[in-house]
Amino acid sequence: MTRPRQTSKVTLRDVAARAGVSISTASLVFSGRGPVADATAARVRTAATDLGYAGPDPLASSLRQGRAGAVAVIVEERLRDAFRDPFALAVLDGLAQELDAMGTSMLLVADPGGDGANPVAGHAVDAAVFPLCGRTDSPLVDHLLARGIPIVGSGAPVHDAVGHVVVDEHGASAAATRHLLDLGHRRLAHVSMPLGRARPTHRVDAAELSGSVHPDARDRARGFVDTAPAGSPLVETERPDVAQGEAAGRLLLDVAAHERPTGIVAQSDLLAAGVIRAAEALGLRVPQDLSVTGFDAVDLPWLDRTLTTIEQPGEAKGRLLGELTRRRLAGEPATSEPFPVSLRVGDTTAPPP
Amino acid sequence: MTRPRQTSKVTLRDVAARAGVSISTASLVFSGRGPVADATAARVRTAATDLGYAGPDPLASSLRQGRAGAVAVIVEERLRDAFRDPFALAVLDGLAQELDAMGTSMLLVADPGGDGANPVAGHAVDAAVFPLCGRTDSPLVDHLLARGIPIVGSGAPVHDAVGHVVVDEHGASAAATRHLLDLGHRRLAHVSMPLGRARPTHRVDAAELSGSVHPDARDRARGFVDTAPAGSPLVETERPDVAQGEAAGRLLLDVAAHERPTGIVAQSDLLAAGVIRAAEALGLRVPQDLSVTGFDAVDLPWLDRTLTTIEQPGEAKGRLLGELTRRRLAGEPATSEPFPVSLRVGDTTAPPP
DNA sequence: GACGGGCGTCGAATCGATTCGATAGTCTGT
DNA sequence: ACAGACTATCGAATCGATTCGACGCCCGTC
């Protein structure tokens, strides 16, 4: 039995030599492209097995063929923050399914934000996806465009050459707000995801929205502002998680009863869950004393209620992003696809007390 | 002003030609390796800017230098399942930090399990990491070994050539069990993560543990079995999440009071949270009527208790995996590093009623 | 004025495959 | 028996960089 030589790397040349054929023929055997006699193919494959050849070097293959076989998936600075929300996971999962079916894999890249070394500069990718609505102004975009790499996003970054999955954030948020108005609520409040640089959870003025670099948060906030009674309070959270939702809830609810909102529109289900926790801690019952709406309709098994929320199937959204990526790779121009969402009424909203 | 030519790709050759230097000199400018006169370097950089050259092609560069600049991070079949647990996210985050510092990026690969196309076959990576204790028998391992790609793992896959971060699962689980015994508990039960192919949450016999392909779940179960009174019941969950933890809890607790366990050792915090939910739904108070322990010490803001659990800092574990990867890439042989964990007593355990 | 030593630049080989056009050999039809 | 079509194989160019050894030039020294 022949020992595979572990010392130096086995290349197609070695395999071809051992099988007594030319390199080109050996290549045809592995790519399965050209016509090769069965006997020859068998000989090549035997030689490959004997030498411990694990298939063509992906680098060399990619270089020649001009495709890297991977796309960059760009998430926020820290992975744990990016994936803390079950919605983000669902999107990523859908995207992974679609990319997997195309035979391309995902290069996970954390966007360092402003400064710092460019994390995609040294990596070969065929396309870049911003699956979560990030900042409008990522510095990576210029680099990617310069390299001629197609970009697909979901709300951000904003650029002509970026294909988008478009959600009517404004309309959805307005629908949730109108739902509360229709139930008879008049004192409403809004809990927003971060709008700019992370700051501790605090009240914001509607006028500050124009400075936001997160279009999804901005548009949801505007949907609320444009629908709710003028002057309704807004709170911007530091992070879109349960703890900060709870902090926002305390900020809004721990006040005199006559000025306490009876309905709160939150920009995500996690924030809504936090608001509900804050309410319960203050002895308020949901929905009898306070109505709460969320956004995304994620599965929260530990929350023993059905949130009134905006149904946004994350997995399907991820698949659509994958589909847009596929089209860009096929040479089609950047287009935007609408992604419909709708209000789902659960048991966290009711007429005001 | 010169228009960058968008039509055909700009290469180093074009830049060199425009700057009036040889390709090798231009290469030296970008790699910063050799001595280049300041004036020449400036001319090359200007030419690059004019032509819209975004730096050396990563593929060509990698091929020549023999390093891909990426490592494969291999997770379970579906990303959403792999990252459902906050612990997994913490590990991944720590790993990402370390890899980021090394300038290598992460190729996220979903392990299809048994059959299916090999998802790493076509991709250039310098190493492979199995950051979550997966199956002992991944078919990817043989392929990776054949390509001579170093592998690092955390419990699985089991192979001489795989460097591991080793947690004393058995000892930690035994410590949690002993904590309950010390409190005076005599009727104990165990809730396990999946041990083999996914089956609906059900009771298992200790004898079945030897067939498990998940070493971490198996060893934790054994730690319980070897410490708890003989015959203490075991439940294997279908998935390690809150819902299945709750199902397991019902299975164990919804019985006559005299045969109901007073202490339950769960293999993860999410499972423990589910058990607590099941207990509360049955009118049992934790810890007065039932003590519950978890594993991992993850942050569960929606759980308004402090779990008694095994402290296992996920981020540090991820960083250690990154560190092992770095060493393998530096040519060091595969070694295993112990990773210490310890019992943290919270407010979910107390003497039995 | 001849000689030795840096320094900056260049030409050519190389990484490991893919692919196109050419060539030799085999078969079919009349 | 020969033209023509087809099949299997091969040689060489190519993808876009990196890198090594060589070469020319300028300077200081004896």
XYZ file of N, CA and C in Angstrom, chain B residues 4 7 15 28 30 61 64 73 77 95 99 118 133 151 195 197 218 239 245 248 251 262 274 312 320 328 340 342 344:
87
model
N -11.886 56.321 -13.751
C -11.535 54.922 -13.517
C -12.281 54.073 -14.540
N -15.092 49.093 -16.777
C -15.417 47.937 -17.607
C -14.638 46.686 -17.214
N -1.866 49.347 -12.766
C -1.348 50.379 -11.872
C 0.136 50.606 -12.142
N 5.487 45.731 -4.123
C 6.204 46.098 -2.898
C 5.543 47.291 -2.209
N 2.386 48.011 -2.108
C 1.167 47.634 -1.388
C 1.446 46.690 -0.216
N -3.339 36.882 -4.122
C -2.434 37.052 -3.002
C -2.397 35.800 -2.125
N -0.616 32.798 -3.829
C 0.838 32.908 -3.818
C 1.400 32.665 -2.413
N -15.759 28.084 10.598
C -16.397 27.900 11.898
C -17.620 27.028 11.660
N -26.506 21.958 11.938
C -27.191 22.045 10.661
C -27.837 23.406 10.399
N -14.611 33.988 20.149
C -13.820 33.454 19.042
C -13.602 34.529 17.984
N -10.022 35.918 16.539
C -9.697 35.767 15.123
C -9.533 37.135 14.477
N -20.523 18.241 0.754
C -19.564 18.731 1.737
C -19.435 20.248 1.613
N -19.817 22.143 21.202
C -19.623 20.708 21.261
C -20.688 20.035 20.414
N -7.513 21.366 12.957
C -8.844 21.439 13.524
C -8.753 21.710 15.022
N -29.028 13.750 23.110
C -27.906 12.814 23.208
C -27.569 12.181 21.864
N -29.674 11.427 17.727
C -30.616 11.942 16.736
C -31.803 12.557 17.471
N -23.530 13.741 27.204
C -23.319 12.420 27.799
C -22.581 12.525 29.130
N -34.658 19.497 21.910
C -33.780 20.635 21.625
C -33.453 21.303 22.950
N -37.413 22.414 27.707
C -37.151 22.323 29.131
C -38.463 22.265 29.899
N -39.942 18.866 29.468
C -39.253 17.906 30.342
C -39.713 18.082 31.784
N -43.016 16.501 32.347
C -42.865 15.050 32.363
C -42.425 14.569 33.751
N -37.598 16.586 44.235
C -37.527 17.886 44.906
C -36.358 18.705 44.367
N -36.941 26.525 31.566
C -38.145 25.813 31.165
C -38.712 24.976 32.304
N -19.662 29.126 33.446
C -18.797 28.775 32.330
C -18.726 29.990 31.408
N -10.313 31.329 24.019
C -9.342 30.240 24.145
C -9.330 29.390 22.874
N -2.134 26.575 16.316
C -2.080 25.583 15.248
C -1.588 26.217 13.963
N -11.576 25.754 33.174
C -12.204 25.529 34.471
C -13.593 26.138 34.567
N -17.108 26.405 37.505
C -17.368 26.252 38.937
C -18.839 26.500 39.255
N -22.039 28.107 40.828
C -22.482 29.397 41.362
C -23.837 29.173 42.013
